[in-house]
XYZ file of C-alpha atoms in Angstrom:
501
model
C 5.619 -3.341 -2.201
C 6.445 0.310 -2.830
C 4.986 3.275 -0.973
C 2.929 4.247 -4.035
C 1.542 0.742 -4.464
C 0.475 0.623 -0.824
C -1.611 3.754 -0.963
C -3.115 3.053 -4.385
C -6.266 4.728 -5.680
C -6.426 8.480 -5.643
C -3.168 8.868 -3.766
C -1.378 6.858 -6.433
C -2.827 9.226 -8.998
C -1.562 12.267 -7.178
C 1.890 10.916 -6.358
C 2.751 9.131 -9.598
C 2.054 12.156 -11.752
C 4.334 14.703 -10.152
C 4.959 17.542 -12.636
C 6.139 21.157 -12.451
C 4.454 24.569 -12.432
C 6.533 25.804 -15.330
C 9.637 25.012 -17.306
C 12.719 27.135 -17.697
C 13.860 28.565 -21.016
C 16.377 26.014 -22.231
C 15.437 25.484 -25.874
C 18.431 24.233 -27.849
C 19.052 23.521 -31.493
C 20.422 20.067 -30.615
C 18.067 17.898 -28.520
C 19.812 16.801 -25.316
C 18.678 13.194 -25.760
C 18.706 10.767 -28.663
C 15.864 8.257 -28.436
C 16.376 4.538 -29.088
C 13.292 2.299 -28.943
C 13.084 -1.404 -28.209
C 9.938 -3.003 -29.653
C 8.708 -5.435 -27.009
C 5.563 -7.565 -27.142
C 3.075 -7.064 -24.329
C 3.507 -4.583 -21.498
C 6.880 -3.476 -20.152
C 6.502 -3.391 -16.365
C 10.100 -2.679 -15.347
C 13.618 -2.111 -16.669
C 16.819 -2.908 -14.814
C 20.524 -2.346 -15.456
C 23.420 -4.600 -14.507
C 27.187 -4.489 -15.103
C 29.084 -7.343 -16.728
C 32.433 -7.394 -18.551
C 32.812 -3.683 -17.786
C 29.643 -2.772 -19.699
C 26.054 -1.882 -18.831
C 23.326 -4.295 -19.842
C 19.620 -3.447 -19.969
C 17.035 -5.983 -18.800
C 13.435 -5.072 -19.685
C 10.718 -7.038 -17.886
C 7.469 -7.601 -19.794
C 4.258 -9.608 -19.606
C 1.812 -10.571 -22.337
C -1.670 -11.987 -22.009
C -3.968 -12.116 -18.996
C -3.601 -13.975 -15.685
C -3.440 -16.834 -15.063
C -2.005 -17.373 -18.559
C 0.571 -14.573 -18.740
C 3.791 -14.987 -20.674
C 6.687 -13.367 -18.794
C 9.813 -12.296 -20.678
C 13.147 -10.610 -20.142
C 14.583 -8.596 -23.051
C 18.332 -8.246 -22.543
C 20.906 -6.215 -24.449
C 23.152 -3.171 -24.766
C 22.757 0.174 -26.492
C 22.867 -0.065 -30.265
C 22.571 -3.851 -30.346
C 19.693 -6.209 -31.069
C 18.516 -7.538 -27.680
C 17.869 -11.158 -26.798
C 14.611 -12.501 -25.362
C 14.382 -14.949 -22.457
C 10.971 -16.462 -21.620
C 10.624 -17.237 -17.916
C 8.860 -20.334 -16.649
C 5.446 -19.829 -15.063
C 6.995 -21.406 -11.949
C 9.524 -18.568 -11.602
C 8.863 -16.607 -8.405
C 11.369 -13.812 -8.995
C 14.766 -13.223 -10.572
C 18.003 -11.360 -10.066
C 20.730 -10.381 -12.541
C 24.482 -9.993 -12.325
C 27.887 -11.160 -13.483
C 27.580 -14.504 -11.693
C 30.025 -16.716 -13.646
C 33.182 -16.161 -15.719
C 31.095 -16.626 -18.878
C 30.754 -13.511 -21.087
C 27.896 -11.149 -20.325
C 25.416 -11.128 -17.451
C 23.484 -14.080 -16.076
C 19.946 -14.380 -14.771
C 19.241 -16.082 -11.442
C 15.772 -17.598 -11.920
C 14.195 -18.456 -8.562
C 11.613 -21.221 -8.259
C 10.374 -22.850 -5.087
C 12.601 -25.887 -5.514
C 15.719 -24.540 -7.273
C 17.934 -21.652 -8.321
C 18.962 -21.647 -11.983
C 21.777 -19.533 -13.417
C 20.712 -18.824 -17.007
C 22.363 -16.952 -19.890
C 20.371 -14.392 -21.912
C 19.970 -16.959 -24.701
C 18.417 -19.491 -22.300
C 21.338 -21.839 -21.520
C 21.255 -23.153 -17.949
C 24.782 -22.890 -16.523
C 24.055 -24.099 -13.022
C 21.163 -25.518 -11.012
C 21.064 -25.343 -7.212
C 18.382 -27.478 -5.573
C 16.521 -25.927 -2.623
C 15.575 -28.300 0.182
C 13.249 -27.622 1.816
C 11.497 -25.694 -0.963
C 10.681 -22.011 -0.542
C 7.268 -21.428 1.085
C 5.519 -20.129 -2.059
C 3.167 -21.393 -4.770
C 3.705 -20.004 -8.309
C 2.863 -16.339 -8.877
C -0.534 -15.460 -10.300
C 0.612 -12.381 -12.196
C 3.706 -10.446 -13.297
C 7.324 -10.997 -12.307
C 9.919 -8.803 -10.615
C 13.584 -8.507 -9.883
C 14.508 -9.091 -6.260
C 18.122 -8.129 -5.429
C 19.154 -11.291 -3.574
C 22.698 -11.731 -4.954
C 25.478 -10.498 -2.676
C 28.315 -11.644 -0.459
C 26.082 -11.636 2.610
C 28.435 -13.661 4.831
C 31.514 -11.642 3.893
C 33.444 -14.742 2.825
C 34.214 -13.631 -0.730
C 31.544 -15.702 -2.480
C 28.276 -15.007 -4.329
C 25.252 -15.906 -2.215
C 21.478 -15.693 -2.598
C 19.363 -14.381 0.286
C 16.033 -16.222 0.113
C 12.828 -16.224 2.184
C 12.507 -19.158 4.539
C 9.698 -20.142 6.893
C 12.177 -19.532 9.747
C 13.486 -16.195 8.462
C 16.102 -15.882 5.698
C 18.139 -18.609 4.017
C 21.653 -17.761 2.773
C 22.621 -20.047 -0.129
C 26.185 -19.935 -1.562
C 25.797 -20.649 -5.286
C 29.100 -22.538 -5.562
C 28.601 -24.473 -2.305
C 24.868 -24.979 -1.619
C 25.697 -27.502 1.127
C 26.909 -24.514 3.187
C 23.446 -22.912 3.147
C 22.251 -21.666 6.533
C 19.293 -19.874 8.084
C 19.099 -16.481 9.773
C 16.356 -16.925 12.346
C 13.790 -14.131 12.215
C 10.103 -13.547 12.767
C 8.081 -13.486 9.542
C 5.013 -11.255 9.816
C 1.898 -13.301 9.104
C -1.482 -11.615 8.552
C -4.316 -14.123 8.072
C -8.070 -14.038 7.660
C -10.658 -16.798 7.681
C -14.009 -16.374 5.950
C -17.233 -17.939 7.183
C -19.612 -19.887 4.970
C -21.381 -17.522 2.599
C -19.082 -14.604 3.301
C -18.229 -12.403 0.331
C -14.568 -13.325 0.359
C -12.325 -14.733 -2.389
C -11.766 -17.912 -0.405
C -11.979 -19.491 3.047
C -8.429 -18.463 3.901
C -6.310 -15.456 3.026
C -2.759 -14.924 4.195
C -0.010 -12.384 3.716
C 3.585 -13.100 4.665
C 6.052 -10.230 4.967
C 9.791 -10.698 5.387
C 11.969 -7.951 6.878
C 13.873 -5.457 4.774
C 17.507 -6.594 4.612
C 20.670 -4.494 4.383
C 24.365 -4.571 5.261
C 25.524 -1.693 7.456
C 28.385 -1.023 9.887
C 26.756 -0.854 13.280
C 29.868 -0.630 15.467
C 32.489 1.134 13.327
C 34.871 -1.812 12.969
C 34.684 -1.737 9.174
C 32.799 -5.052 9.037
C 29.155 -4.568 8.031
C 26.458 -6.325 10.001
C 23.197 -7.709 8.654
C 20.267 -5.408 9.453
C 16.687 -6.731 9.215
C 13.792 -4.347 9.890
C 10.017 -4.731 9.857
C 6.991 -2.900 11.272
C 7.977 -3.594 14.848
C 11.735 -3.362 15.106
C 15.306 -3.882 13.921
C 17.484 -6.963 14.386
C 21.249 -6.957 13.896
C 23.264 -10.084 13.018
C 27.032 -9.975 13.565
C 29.608 -11.447 11.194
C 32.190 -13.886 12.441
C 34.963 -15.950 10.814
C 32.359 -18.357 9.458
C 29.889 -15.724 8.262
C 26.689 -14.371 9.757
C 25.451 -15.623 13.117
C 22.282 -17.713 13.084
C 20.471 -15.432 15.541
C 20.425 -11.670 16.003
C 22.729 -10.256 18.631
C 20.756 -7.018 18.942
C 16.992 -6.447 18.951
C 15.726 -2.890 18.906
C 11.988 -2.188 19.127
C 10.470 0.741 17.298
C 8.038 2.995 19.186
C 4.646 1.301 18.761
C 1.700 2.651 16.832
C -1.097 3.949 19.029
C -4.077 1.789 19.929
C -6.312 3.634 17.461
C -3.703 3.323 14.721
C -3.331 -0.414 15.247
C -7.109 -0.855 15.015
C -6.765 0.415 11.407
C -3.382 -1.122 10.736
C -3.977 -1.584 6.993
C -3.848 2.225 6.574
C -0.567 2.580 8.499
C 2.894 1.777 7.201
C 6.445 1.864 8.484
C 9.826 1.452 6.835
C 13.283 1.735 8.348
C 16.730 2.225 6.794
C 20.257 2.159 8.246
C 22.246 4.760 6.260
C 25.313 6.644 7.444
C 23.554 10.003 7.617
C 26.467 12.176 8.783
C 29.428 10.450 7.087
C 31.163 9.257 10.269
C 31.290 5.600 9.188
C 28.529 4.409 11.520
C 25.068 3.223 10.483
C 22.420 5.639 11.742
C 18.692 4.918 11.602
C 15.697 6.459 9.811
C 12.213 5.287 10.803
C 9.449 6.619 8.558
C 5.768 5.973 9.229
C 2.496 7.126 7.703
C -0.864 6.855 9.451
C -4.468 7.663 8.674
C -6.348 8.631 5.523
C -6.948 11.922 3.692
C -7.201 14.954 6.014
C -6.449 12.818 9.063
C -3.217 11.485 7.585
C 0.206 12.139 9.054
C 3.747 11.305 7.978
C 6.579 11.215 10.493
C 10.281 10.549 9.866
C 12.537 10.096 12.912
C 16.351 10.229 12.617
C 18.537 8.502 15.233
C 22.303 8.938 15.389
C 24.637 6.040 16.054
C 27.004 7.214 18.779
C 29.180 4.113 18.618
C 26.989 1.336 19.957
C 24.132 1.374 17.454
C 21.246 3.772 16.872
C 18.537 3.433 19.538
C 14.955 3.953 18.274
C 13.591 3.842 21.838
C 15.435 7.082 22.643
C 14.330 10.561 21.653
C 15.069 11.084 17.951
C 17.801 13.538 17.038
C 15.652 15.100 14.322
C 12.153 14.667 12.928
C 10.328 15.643 9.742
C 6.542 15.768 10.033
C 3.750 16.251 7.482
C 0.389 16.974 9.152
C -2.905 16.629 7.342
C -1.552 14.603 4.448
C 0.877 11.996 3.207
C 4.624 12.176 2.769
C 7.398 10.109 1.250
C 11.126 10.368 1.961
C 14.213 9.202 0.073
C 17.635 8.998 1.693
C 20.406 9.573 -0.865
C 23.947 10.954 -1.074
C 23.339 13.388 -3.930
C 26.846 14.876 -4.110
C 28.976 11.837 -3.129
C 30.459 13.546 -0.048
C 29.688 10.633 2.307
C 26.754 12.228 4.125
C 23.136 11.775 3.105
C 20.476 14.146 1.857
C 16.738 13.730 2.395
C 14.368 14.294 -0.536
C 10.777 14.718 0.671
C 7.542 14.577 -1.309
C 4.321 15.564 0.478
C 0.617 15.927 -0.341
C -1.551 17.845 2.107
C -5.340 17.742 2.119
C -7.655 20.599 3.021
C -10.417 22.812 1.665
C -8.312 24.587 -0.964
C -6.721 21.339 -2.079
C -10.142 19.784 -2.569
C -11.292 22.827 -4.555
C -8.263 22.485 -6.855
C -9.050 18.844 -7.392
C -12.739 19.380 -8.116
C -12.423 22.502 -10.296
C -9.030 22.130 -12.012
C -8.333 18.415 -11.867
C -4.992 19.107 -10.192
C -3.432 18.902 -6.739
C -0.488 20.795 -5.248
C 2.466 18.681 -4.140
C 5.418 19.837 -2.099
C 9.059 18.898 -2.730
C 11.850 19.643 -0.263
C 15.555 18.854 0.041
C 17.325 18.575 3.402
C 20.982 18.149 4.287
C 21.874 16.099 7.376
C 24.888 16.873 9.535
C 26.308 16.113 12.962
C 25.290 18.653 15.602
C 27.214 18.143 18.815
C 26.344 14.630 19.896
C 23.276 14.448 17.657
C 21.998 15.142 14.158
C 20.501 18.203 12.539
C 18.542 18.720 9.326
C 18.685 21.854 7.233
C 16.237 22.584 4.413
C 18.194 23.844 1.413
C 15.535 23.831 -1.333
C 11.787 23.499 -1.773
C 9.191 23.855 -4.492
C 5.470 23.381 -4.993
C 4.434 21.484 -8.074
C 1.066 20.803 -9.652
C -0.176 17.297 -10.380
C -2.721 16.680 -13.154
C -4.783 13.527 -12.942
C -7.720 11.743 -14.534
C -10.221 10.920 -11.786
C -12.113 8.598 -14.127
C -9.122 6.383 -14.936
C -7.452 6.832 -11.571
C -3.990 7.288 -13.115
C -1.528 9.840 -14.397
C 0.727 8.732 -17.248
C 3.785 10.743 -16.374
C 7.081 10.214 -14.590
C 7.578 10.098 -10.841
C 10.302 12.531 -9.664
C 13.634 10.777 -9.222
C 17.094 11.938 -8.232
C 19.129 8.983 -9.438
C 20.713 10.532 -12.534
C 23.597 12.925 -13.153
C 22.631 14.497 -16.473
C 25.575 16.900 -16.898
C 28.360 14.848 -15.305
C 29.263 17.334 -12.570
C 29.078 14.723 -9.783
C 25.777 15.990 -8.333
C 22.569 14.087 -8.950
C 19.794 15.896 -10.755
C 16.006 15.800 -10.573
C 13.858 14.596 -13.481
C 10.107 14.093 -13.736
C 7.101 14.482 -16.020
C 5.343 17.671 -16.987
C 2.310 16.264 -18.739
C 3.483 15.717 -22.331
C 7.187 16.477 -21.755
C 10.012 15.884 -19.331
C 11.474 18.419 -16.932
C 15.035 18.379 -15.583
C 16.317 20.380 -12.615
C 20.085 20.237 -12.298
C 21.627 19.697 -8.883
C 23.956 22.517 -7.826
C 25.805 23.806 -4.794
C 24.763 27.127 -3.276
C 25.923 29.055 -0.212
C 23.349 27.336 2.001
C 23.818 23.837 0.552
C 22.555 21.699 -2.298
C 19.615 22.802 -4.393
C 17.989 22.169 -7.768
C 18.000 24.649 -10.635
C 15.033 26.069 -12.487
C 13.302 23.505 -14.666
C 14.550 22.728 -18.159
C 11.891 21.441 -20.567
C 12.766 18.356 -22.627
C 10.506 17.632 -25.596
C 10.118 13.928 -24.871
C 6.822 12.411 -23.773
C 7.176 10.917 -20.265
C 5.870 7.567 -19.069
C 4.933 6.154 -15.684
C 8.047 3.993 -15.433
C 11.613 5.271 -15.523
C 15.162 4.335 -14.535
C 18.503 6.109 -14.852
C 21.982 4.714 -15.513
C 25.141 5.469 -17.518
C 24.550 2.983 -20.324
C 27.439 3.876 -22.657
C 30.240 4.634 -20.171
C 30.699 8.296 -21.128
C 30.086 9.631 -17.603
C 26.598 10.965 -18.426
C 23.454 9.148 -17.344
C 20.721 7.937 -19.661
C 17.009 7.590 -18.956
C 14.814 4.587 -19.757
C 11.042 5.084 -20.036
C 8.161 2.608 -20.223
C 4.391 2.579 -19.726
C 3.262 -0.450 -17.657
C -0.380 -0.253 -18.791
C 0.178 0.187 -22.545
C 0.631 -3.053 -24.561
C 3.140 -2.661 -27.382
C 4.560 0.653 -26.144
C 8.019 -0.910 -25.765
C 11.016 0.611 -24.013
C 12.425 4.031 -24.872
C 16.084 4.720 -24.080
C 17.085 8.391 -23.978
C 20.796 8.586 -24.732
C 22.431 11.657 -23.208
C 24.159 13.833 -25.826
C 25.877 16.061 -23.255
C 23.954 19.208 -24.207
C 22.599 20.221 -20.804
C 24.193 23.207 -19.002
C 27.450 22.389 -17.245
C 28.078 19.197 -19.232
C 31.723 18.340 -19.660
C 33.030 17.131 -23.041
C 31.658 13.737 -23.930
C 34.059 10.777 -23.854
C 33.967 8.976 -27.195
C 35.358 5.426 -27.514
C 38.611 5.035 -29.419
C 38.764 2.345 -32.138
C-alpha cells in the first residue's frame, strides 16, 4: 500500500493533485510530445514497462465491471503496434512481468495460491510451477496489481520468485521448484473479532503484512544481502554458496513509537529503505515515519550511515528531516547517476492560514524540496539545494483531484539528470533537472498543453535516449491509456536517435 493510499480522504486529495503556481514561457511551434492512445475497455488502474529482446514493452492493467464480478485484463504491446489482450483468471492474486524464457517477447508470471504460470501475451502457458503448500490467500475481491517478485534472490544465476509464506518468504526457482526454500521472518498480523450484533463486516477481520524486501550490500564485500524491514525493525540475511540463509544473521530494532502513538497505531506509519546514500558502496539506512492527524501530525526521516558493519538505527541518526504540524513524504533517488542519492521531499502543513485557503479558495499550499546527501567526516550531511511552494486545487465534494502526482523518474531532454513532471490542472508542467553552483535543482516550469491524469509512469519506450510519459485515469471507464512520445523539443535536448533501416 502506498503512502497516498494509507492516508486517503482529504490528504489523498491534497497530495495527489500537486500542481504549480505558474508555468514558464516555453511555447513552441512544435509540441514536445506526440500523443498515442490505446483504447482499453473498463478502467486503466496501472501501466508498467518491461524490457525483452532489447525493446520496451508496455503492460496496461485494467478492470471492467463491479466486484465481485470484475474482469481483469493486461493490454501488452509496443509503441506503434496493435497491443494484445490477456484476461487474467479471477484466482490470480498478483502478477509480474519480464523476459523469463528464451521465447520472443516478455512473459507474464501469473500468481495463484496453488501455482505460478508463465504465460505469453497471447495466453499460451509456457510453464506451470505447483506451490505446495499453497500461498496463504483466498482470491482477491477487487483489482489486480504487479508485484515485482522476479529476481535472482539467491545469487545463483537463476530466475526466482519471492512469495509470501506463512513462515516469512518463500524463494521459488522457476526452473527448479524442488529447490524452493523459506526465509524465516515474522509476518505482522493485525486481527479483530466482532461481538454478536456489532456493526462490523464480519465476525473476524485480519490484515497480514509482509516486510519490504530488497538486496543491498551491508558489509562492502560486493555480495548483496537480503534486507527485510517492517514497522519494528530490519533483518539481514547473508548469502552463502548455496544461496540465502534460512534465518537472519542480523536483527536491528527501530526506535519504538511512543505509548500515545501506539494507542492510535492506525494513524502512524513507518517505512525503511537501504540505499547507498553517499556512494561509498555500503548500504545506509533511511527510516521514515509519520504520526498523528491534521495539525498534530509530524513526519520524521532519520538517516543512518553504514560505517562498515551495517547501519545502526538504535544509534543517533546522522541527519534528520522533520515536518512539524503536517504530513511529509520522501523519495530517495539518484537523480544525476553519480552514485550518491538525493532526497525529494513533499510536505503539507496545517494551520490557520492553510485552513482559510482551503475554505475560501479550494486550494492548499504544498512544499517541495530537494536535498543532496554526502559524507561528512564519519557521518552524513544533507544540503537543501532547491525548494518551491506549489498550490493544490481539489474538489472537496468528490474528494479527489484528477491531476498528476509529481515524479522525478524521467529524463525529458536526455542530459543524464532526471526531471520533474506533474499536473497543473488542465495541463502538464515540466521542470528540468540542472546542476548549479550549490548542487542539483529544477528549472522554472515549462507548460505542456496535455491534460494530465491521476496515474503516470515514465520510461524510454522507443530507445532514443529520451523518456516518454504514460497517463491514465483510474476512475474513468473507457479513458484508455495515453502515451506521450518525446519529440526532443525541450531545452537542452540532444539530437534524436532515429533507427536505421
